[in-house]
């Protein structure tokens, strides 16, 4: 009997510490759970507002100058002077360069003298009282010679005038091909002048977009991928023919460029505005959570963030339309939602505080 009591006491002594350890472990787990429940995720929020959102079709376009000219010389000769440089703005008729025209001037003087001689001879014959000393054929021949001499004189005068090279359009000197002192050949290119106050954006769109496009439709031009500066263009022309090989049609955009920020030949990004929804619910696109093609927002409810499914509409840049699932004036999480789940405890802080917390 005593041996049985001793064995029972030994079992009790061994079991008691194990029970105490289990009780303490359970208490520690409960405390950890309570601490986890008390931990609040730092987030940044914003208020749901209403605004306008448009639908766009994104593509690319090459910019072209509607007016450009290759300025050539119509006579050969030594270039005496050049009055403009690349980048200079010029007007139509402005003097660009002067070509040595001494030969042409001598030819003009000789042609003028011939005209004067023939005119004097005609006047002398017309003043003669006795018409028997000359025939009507001689008079007609002199009149014909006078017309030929006048034409020759006018051609010489034109060549002298063409020695003064002038701009045929308003624009900017894009390229200068010669230098003063060079020998210019006939019809040699001297300057390239381009008018960039208005540019054309050439776009090739799939034939499915033809029904959605109309003249005067708004478009936004982005010079490169990294800039947010936009230029508002308009649809100027729509080709009525679809290219059978590519399945696209040509669209010409009118791009204002009075500040000369854009250049002919640039490869730009274009967003054609198709439709606009006015006074609709809008949120920042970075606030939307996309999981398995289901969109959701985290909405602040007291100290918790509730996950709420939403339906989206048009997206414009960093703003997206919310068709259903949320109301104006509600607070939504825009930063920190990667660490959230439904009913998570949150702490709303500013963007600066959130940035320091993430570090």
Tab-separated table of C-alpha atoms in Angstrom:
chain	number	residue	atom	x	y	z
A	1	UNK	CA	0.000	0.000	0.000
A	2	UNK	CA	2.814	2.346	0.852
A	3	UNK	CA	4.538	1.532	-2.419
A	4	UNK	CA	1.378	2.468	-4.371
A	5	UNK	CA	1.151	5.818	-2.600
A	6	UNK	CA	4.787	6.533	-3.337
A	7	UNK	CA	4.255	5.776	-7.045
A	8	UNK	CA	1.197	8.067	-7.184
A	9	UNK	CA	3.135	10.870	-5.566
A	10	UNK	CA	5.957	10.462	-8.085
A	11	UNK	CA	3.532	10.596	-11.043
A	12	UNK	CA	1.939	13.718	-9.569
A	13	UNK	CA	5.318	15.407	-9.183
A	14	UNK	CA	6.188	14.650	-12.808
A	15	UNK	CA	2.822	15.714	-14.263
A	16	UNK	CA	2.535	18.984	-12.325
A	17	UNK	CA	5.397	20.785	-14.151
A	18	UNK	CA	4.039	19.674	-17.515
A	19	UNK	CA	0.612	21.054	-16.652
A	20	UNK	CA	2.163	24.332	-15.525
A	21	UNK	CA	4.187	24.606	-18.756
A	22	UNK	CA	1.048	24.000	-20.853
A	23	UNK	CA	-0.904	26.624	-18.919
A	24	UNK	CA	1.897	29.188	-19.318
A	25	UNK	CA	2.205	28.431	-23.052
A	26	UNK	CA	-1.512	28.937	-23.550
A	27	UNK	CA	-1.371	32.244	-21.670
A	28	UNK	CA	1.566	33.385	-23.840
A	29	UNK	CA	-0.270	32.474	-27.046
A	30	UNK	CA	-3.330	34.403	-25.927
A	31	UNK	CA	-1.155	37.416	-25.168
A	32	UNK	CA	0.487	37.177	-28.617
A	33	UNK	CA	-2.932	36.969	-30.291
A	34	UNK	CA	-4.086	39.987	-28.307
A	35	UNK	CA	-0.912	41.872	-29.309
A	36	UNK	CA	-1.473	40.963	-32.973
A	37	UNK	CA	-5.051	42.160	-32.770
A	38	UNK	CA	-3.918	45.419	-31.262
A	39	UNK	CA	-1.331	46.085	-34.034
A	40	UNK	CA	-2.636	48.743	-36.480
A	41	UNK	CA	-1.396	48.900	-40.082
A	42	UNK	CA	-0.306	52.438	-41.069
A	43	UNK	CA	-2.153	53.652	-44.186
A	44	UNK	CA	-2.756	56.812	-46.169
A	45	UNK	CA	-6.290	57.681	-47.227
A	46	UNK	CA	-8.215	60.030	-49.459
A	47	UNK	CA	-11.817	61.080	-49.904
A	48	UNK	CA	-13.904	59.724	-52.759
A	49	UNK	CA	-14.906	62.597	-55.045
A	50	UNK	CA	-16.785	63.158	-58.292
A	51	UNK	CA	-15.266	64.365	-61.537
A	52	UNK	CA	-14.985	63.890	-65.300
A	53	UNK	CA	-13.249	60.874	-66.841
A	54	UNK	CA	-12.635	60.257	-70.545
A	55	UNK	CA	-12.048	57.172	-72.627
A	56	UNK	CA	-8.896	57.151	-74.771
A	57	UNK	CA	-7.296	55.061	-77.487
A	58	UNK	CA	-3.502	55.089	-77.145
A	59	UNK	CA	-1.241	54.858	-80.167
A	60	UNK	CA	1.828	56.531	-81.675
A	61	UNK	CA	2.288	59.257	-84.270
A	62	UNK	CA	5.064	60.750	-86.342
A	63	UNK	CA	5.081	64.542	-86.591
A	64	UNK	CA	5.399	66.196	-89.979
A	65	UNK	CA	5.642	69.801	-91.075
A	66	UNK	CA	2.719	70.874	-93.302
A	67	UNK	CA	4.952	73.427	-95.049
A	68	UNK	CA	8.580	72.821	-95.918
A	69	UNK	CA	10.827	73.929	-98.761
A	70	UNK	CA	14.191	73.003	-100.228
A	71	UNK	CA	15.604	76.347	-101.338
A	72	UNK	CA	17.705	75.958	-104.506
A	73	UNK	CA	19.589	78.372	-106.717
A	74	UNK	CA	18.453	78.837	-110.308
A	75	UNK	CA	21.815	80.195	-111.454
A	76	UNK	CA	25.387	79.086	-110.938
A	77	UNK	CA	27.910	81.361	-109.320
A	78	UNK	CA	30.065	82.160	-106.324
A	79	UNK	CA	28.139	82.670	-103.092
A	80	UNK	CA	28.992	86.206	-101.971
A	81	UNK	CA	27.166	86.217	-98.626
A	82	UNK	CA	24.833	84.189	-96.411
A	83	UNK	CA	22.423	86.214	-94.294
A	84	UNK	CA	20.868	83.500	-92.099
A	85	UNK	CA	21.942	80.559	-89.980
A	86	UNK	CA	20.299	77.345	-88.820
A	87	UNK	CA	17.575	78.036	-86.285
A	88	UNK	CA	16.822	81.540	-87.571
A	89	UNK	CA	13.163	82.347	-88.178
A	90	UNK	CA	12.505	83.763	-91.643
A	91	UNK	CA	9.529	85.199	-93.492
A	92	UNK	CA	8.372	84.615	-97.028
A	93	UNK	CA	10.514	86.662	-99.441
A	94	UNK	CA	13.314	87.284	-96.935
A	95	UNK	CA	16.833	87.409	-98.415
A	96	UNK	CA	18.798	84.291	-97.452
A	97	UNK	CA	21.935	84.502	-99.607
A	98	UNK	CA	23.474	86.483	-102.461
A	99	UNK	CA	25.188	84.862	-105.471
A	100	UNK	CA	27.702	86.700	-107.613
A	101	UNK	CA	25.777	87.857	-110.704
A	102	UNK	CA	28.288	90.018	-112.588
A	103	UNK	CA	27.885	87.994	-115.789
A	104	UNK	CA	24.118	88.198	-115.570
A	105	UNK	CA	24.259	91.958	-115.024
A	106	UNK	CA	26.497	92.424	-118.080
A	107	UNK	CA	24.071	90.337	-120.125
A	108	UNK	CA	21.210	92.473	-118.855
A	109	UNK	CA	23.001	95.663	-119.883
A	110	UNK	CA	23.723	94.272	-123.372
A	111	UNK	CA	20.112	93.126	-123.815
A	112	UNK	CA	18.825	96.520	-122.741
A	113	UNK	CA	21.082	98.215	-125.287
A	114	UNK	CA	19.733	95.973	-128.070
A	115	UNK	CA	16.183	96.877	-127.116
A	116	UNK	CA	16.984	100.576	-127.207
A	117	UNK	CA	18.680	100.316	-130.612
A	118	UNK	CA	15.709	98.537	-132.183
A	119	UNK	CA	13.235	100.964	-130.603
A	120	UNK	CA	15.191	103.915	-132.015
A	121	UNK	CA	15.212	102.374	-135.482
A	122	UNK	CA	11.459	101.731	-135.340
A	123	UNK	CA	10.766	105.267	-134.194
A	124	UNK	CA	12.927	106.667	-136.987
A	125	UNK	CA	11.087	104.681	-139.652
A	126	UNK	CA	7.694	105.604	-138.270
A	127	UNK	CA	8.586	109.304	-138.458
A	128	UNK	CA	9.603	109.144	-142.122
A	129	UNK	CA	7.123	110.777	-144.432
A	130	UNK	CA	8.153	108.832	-147.495
A	131	UNK	CA	7.124	105.234	-146.850
A	132	UNK	CA	8.643	104.083	-150.175
A	133	UNK	CA	12.136	103.825	-148.676
A	134	UNK	CA	11.207	100.803	-146.543
A	135	UNK	CA	8.828	97.927	-146.930
A	136	UNK	CA	6.130	96.668	-144.606
A	137	UNK	CA	8.101	93.449	-144.203
A	138	UNK	CA	11.090	95.370	-142.894
A	139	UNK	CA	8.869	97.131	-140.356
A	140	UNK	CA	7.330	93.823	-139.238
A	141	UNK	CA	10.786	92.253	-138.936
A	142	UNK	CA	11.966	95.097	-136.719
A	143	UNK	CA	8.917	94.782	-134.498
A	144	UNK	CA	9.552	91.038	-134.194
A	145	UNK	CA	13.216	91.689	-133.336
A	146	UNK	CA	12.089	94.193	-130.710
A	147	UNK	CA	9.849	91.603	-129.034
A	148	UNK	CA	12.684	89.046	-129.039
A	149	UNK	CA	15.104	91.577	-127.590
A	150	UNK	CA	12.626	92.529	-124.857
A	151	UNK	CA	12.174	88.849	-123.931
A	152	UNK	CA	15.940	88.366	-123.845
A	153	UNK	CA	16.305	91.448	-121.656
A	154	UNK	CA	13.596	90.271	-119.268
A	155	UNK	CA	15.272	86.851	-118.987
A	156	UNK	CA	18.575	88.523	-118.112
A	157	UNK	CA	16.797	90.661	-115.518
A	158	UNK	CA	15.219	87.513	-114.050
A	159	UNK	CA	18.628	85.871	-113.700
A	160	UNK	CA	19.956	88.929	-111.894
A	161	UNK	CA	16.944	88.814	-109.588
A	162	UNK	CA	17.465	85.083	-108.975
A	163	UNK	CA	20.964	85.776	-107.717
A	164	UNK	CA	19.198	87.066	-104.610
A	165	UNK	CA	18.097	83.798	-102.939
A	166	UNK	CA	14.914	84.325	-100.950
A	167	UNK	CA	12.739	82.155	-98.699
A	168	UNK	CA	9.587	80.834	-100.399
A	169	UNK	CA	7.706	80.327	-97.094
A	170	UNK	CA	7.537	81.529	-93.505
A	171	UNK	CA	9.457	79.183	-91.233
A	172	UNK	CA	12.754	78.304	-89.626
A	173	UNK	CA	16.085	77.505	-91.266
A	174	UNK	CA	16.437	73.811	-90.463
A	175	UNK	CA	19.579	73.126	-92.494
A	176	UNK	CA	22.180	75.228	-94.292
A	177	UNK	CA	24.029	73.212	-96.945
A	178	UNK	CA	26.583	75.773	-98.204
A	179	UNK	CA	29.034	78.371	-96.942
A	180	UNK	CA	30.001	81.809	-98.183
A	181	UNK	CA	32.669	81.520	-100.860
A	182	UNK	CA	31.414	78.176	-102.180
A	183	UNK	CA	30.608	77.717	-105.839
A	184	UNK	CA	26.894	77.049	-106.259
A	185	UNK	CA	25.712	75.009	-109.209
A	186	UNK	CA	22.410	75.529	-110.958
A	187	UNK	CA	19.505	73.994	-108.999
A	188	UNK	CA	21.807	73.072	-106.111
A	189	UNK	CA	20.102	72.937	-102.688
A	190	UNK	CA	21.197	75.763	-100.402
A	191	UNK	CA	18.754	75.731	-97.461
A	192	UNK	CA	15.996	73.623	-95.968
A	193	UNK	CA	13.191	75.762	-94.495
A	194	UNK	CA	10.400	74.277	-92.388
A	195	UNK	CA	7.315	75.850	-90.843
A	196	UNK	CA	6.716	74.258	-87.405
A	197	UNK	CA	4.124	76.633	-85.956
A	198	UNK	CA	1.641	73.870	-86.728
A	199	UNK	CA	2.560	70.231	-87.194
A	200	UNK	CA	0.724	67.231	-88.552
A	201	UNK	CA	0.556	64.050	-86.497
A	202	UNK	CA	0.237	61.024	-88.767
A	203	UNK	CA	-1.594	58.117	-87.097
A	204	UNK	CA	-2.522	54.710	-88.524
A	205	UNK	CA	-5.487	53.171	-86.699
A	206	UNK	CA	-7.135	49.745	-86.961
A	207	UNK	CA	-10.243	49.722	-89.116
A	208	UNK	CA	-12.359	48.870	-86.016
A	209	UNK	CA	-11.720	52.424	-84.764
A	210	UNK	CA	-13.148	54.071	-87.878
A	211	UNK	CA	-16.693	54.283	-86.501
A	212	UNK	CA	-15.489	55.920	-83.260
A	213	UNK	CA	-13.570	58.693	-85.001
A	214	UNK	CA	-14.819	62.035	-86.306
A	215	UNK	CA	-13.378	65.308	-87.569
A	216	UNK	CA	-12.466	67.776	-84.842
A	217	UNK	CA	-12.133	65.045	-82.234
A	218	UNK	CA	-9.738	65.866	-79.402
A	219	UNK	CA	-6.372	64.133	-79.012
A	220	UNK	CA	-3.477	64.515	-76.598
A	221	UNK	CA	0.141	64.466	-77.763
A	222	UNK	CA	2.955	63.326	-75.430
A	223	UNK	CA	6.489	64.060	-76.627
A	224	UNK	CA	7.912	61.020	-74.806
A	225	UNK	CA	6.966	58.338	-72.306
A	226	UNK	CA	8.378	60.139	-69.276
A	227	UNK	CA	6.703	63.527	-69.662
A	228	UNK	CA	3.223	64.467	-68.517
A	229	UNK	CA	3.174	67.696	-70.549
A	230	UNK	CA	0.477	67.347	-73.168
A	231	UNK	CA	-0.437	69.223	-76.322
A	232	UNK	CA	-4.078	69.198	-77.367
A	233	UNK	CA	-4.518	68.311	-81.033
A	234	UNK	CA	-7.538	67.880	-83.288
A	235	UNK	CA	-8.443	65.310	-85.934
A	236	UNK	CA	-7.919	67.188	-89.197
A	237	UNK	CA	-8.371	64.510	-91.856
A	238	UNK	CA	-9.584	60.908	-91.925
A	239	UNK	CA	-8.678	58.744	-94.883
A	240	UNK	CA	-11.728	57.051	-96.423
A	241	UNK	CA	-9.585	54.125	-97.589
A	242	UNK	CA	-8.366	51.190	-95.458
A	243	UNK	CA	-5.004	49.689	-96.342
A	244	UNK	CA	-5.747	46.088	-97.325
A	245	UNK	CA	-2.311	44.847	-96.243
A	246	UNK	CA	-2.136	46.389	-92.762
A	247	UNK	CA	-5.870	46.754	-92.065
A	248	UNK	CA	-5.352	50.357	-90.928
A	249	UNK	CA	-6.456	53.784	-92.129
A	250	UNK	CA	-4.572	57.061	-92.006
A	251	UNK	CA	-5.578	59.880	-89.664
A	252	UNK	CA	-3.981	63.333	-89.747
A	253	UNK	CA	-3.947	65.383	-86.546
A	254	UNK	CA	-3.518	69.144	-86.415
A	255	UNK	CA	-0.961	69.844	-83.669
A	256	UNK	CA	-0.448	73.483	-82.530
A	257	UNK	CA	3.206	74.269	-81.863
A	258	UNK	CA	3.569	78.013	-81.379
A	259	UNK	CA	6.141	77.487	-78.608
A	260	UNK	CA	8.223	75.192	-80.870
A	261	UNK	CA	8.531	72.481	-78.210
A	262	UNK	CA	7.699	69.794	-80.747
A	263	UNK	CA	9.839	69.151	-83.803
A	264	UNK	CA	9.095	67.689	-87.202
A	265	UNK	CA	10.186	64.067	-87.331
A	266	UNK	CA	9.444	63.383	-83.656
A	267	UNK	CA	7.958	60.022	-82.664
A	268	UNK	CA	5.219	60.781	-80.111
A	269	UNK	CA	2.565	59.046	-78.047
A	270	UNK	CA	-1.064	59.915	-78.852
A	271	UNK	CA	-4.255	59.449	-76.873
A	272	UNK	CA	-7.439	59.938	-78.886
A	273	UNK	CA	-10.369	61.022	-76.705
A	274	UNK	CA	-13.458	58.980	-77.611
A	275	UNK	CA	-16.002	59.768	-74.877
A	276	UNK	CA	-16.290	61.609	-71.539
A	277	UNK	CA	-18.358	60.692	-68.454
A	278	UNK	CA	-19.174	63.838	-66.503
A	279	UNK	CA	-19.685	64.143	-62.735
A	280	UNK	CA	-18.980	60.495	-61.918
A	281	UNK	CA	-17.320	58.868	-58.898
A	282	UNK	CA	-13.539	58.860	-59.306
A	283	UNK	CA	-10.682	57.428	-57.246
A	284	UNK	CA	-6.915	57.205	-57.711
A	285	UNK	CA	-6.091	54.110	-59.740
A	286	UNK	CA	-3.346	53.065	-57.310
A	287	UNK	CA	-6.025	52.578	-54.638
A	288	UNK	CA	-7.617	49.722	-56.594
A	289	UNK	CA	-6.715	46.153	-55.630
A	290	UNK	CA	-6.852	43.714	-58.543
A	291	UNK	CA	-7.027	40.059	-57.603
A	292	UNK	CA	-8.111	37.451	-60.155
A	293	UNK	CA	-9.671	40.201	-62.303
A	294	UNK	CA	-11.842	41.282	-59.380
A	295	UNK	CA	-11.419	44.899	-58.327
A	296	UNK	CA	-11.746	46.072	-54.727
A	297	UNK	CA	-11.125	49.080	-52.497
A	298	UNK	CA	-10.368	49.258	-48.789
A	299	UNK	CA	-12.877	51.593	-47.161
A	300	UNK	CA	-12.232	53.100	-43.738
A	301	UNK	CA	-14.874	52.213	-41.147
A	302	UNK	CA	-13.845	53.662	-37.812
A	303	UNK	CA	-10.504	52.042	-36.992
A	304	UNK	CA	-10.909	49.234	-39.499
A	305	UNK	CA	-10.486	48.892	-43.254
A	306	UNK	CA	-13.230	46.931	-44.985
A	307	UNK	CA	-12.544	45.295	-48.331
A	308	UNK	CA	-15.278	46.238	-50.798
A	309	UNK	CA	-15.716	44.945	-54.348
A	310	UNK	CA	-16.239	47.642	-56.995
A	311	UNK	CA	-16.933	47.924	-60.718
A	312	UNK	CA	-14.708	50.210	-62.779
A	313	UNK	CA	-15.446	52.369	-65.819
A	314	UNK	CA	-13.220	54.685	-67.823
A	315	UNK	CA	-9.616	55.258	-66.803
A	316	UNK	CA	-7.778	58.507	-67.534
A	317	UNK	CA	-4.107	58.696	-66.497
A	318	UNK	CA	-4.010	58.026	-62.715
A	319	UNK	CA	-7.775	58.421	-62.206
A	320	UNK	CA	-10.407	55.724	-62.680
A	321	UNK	CA	-14.195	55.815	-62.677
A	322	UNK	CA	-16.036	53.654	-60.124
A	323	UNK	CA	-19.405	52.560	-61.502
A	324	UNK	CA	-20.672	50.849	-58.345
A	325	UNK	CA	-19.570	49.762	-54.885
A	326	UNK	CA	-18.711	53.077	-53.258
A	327	UNK	CA	-20.216	56.487	-52.548
A	328	UNK	CA	-18.777	60.028	-52.650
A	329	UNK	CA	-17.364	61.249	-49.343
A	330	UNK	CA	-16.136	57.852	-48.125
A	331	UNK	CA	-12.524	57.420	-47.069
A	332	UNK	CA	-10.466	54.880	-48.985
A	333	UNK	CA	-6.912	53.610	-48.558
A	334	UNK	CA	-4.521	54.721	-51.295
A	335	UNK	CA	-1.219	53.598	-49.735
A	336	UNK	CA	-0.434	50.704	-47.453
A	337	UNK	CA	-3.269	48.475	-48.686
A	338	UNK	CA	-0.783	45.771	-49.705
A	339	UNK	CA	-0.610	44.762	-46.031
A	340	UNK	CA	-4.358	44.765	-45.445
A	341	UNK	CA	-7.086	42.187	-45.363
A	342	UNK	CA	-10.775	42.554	-44.676
A	343	UNK	CA	-11.528	44.146	-41.263
A	344	UNK	CA	-7.850	44.971	-40.634
A	345	UNK	CA	-7.085	47.437	-37.862
A	346	UNK	CA	-5.517	50.564	-39.403
A	347	UNK	CA	-3.913	53.795	-38.363
A	348	UNK	CA	-4.381	56.719	-40.745
A	349	UNK	CA	-1.204	58.754	-41.112
A	350	UNK	CA	0.145	61.307	-43.579
A	351	UNK	CA	2.130	60.409	-46.689
A	352	UNK	CA	5.404	61.617	-45.120
A	353	UNK	CA	4.864	59.513	-42.022
A	354	UNK	CA	3.958	56.530	-44.151
A	355	UNK	CA	7.157	56.921	-46.193
A	356	UNK	CA	9.304	57.025	-43.031
A	357	UNK	CA	7.456	53.988	-41.663
A	358	UNK	CA	8.083	51.963	-44.804
A	359	UNK	CA	11.803	52.737	-44.530
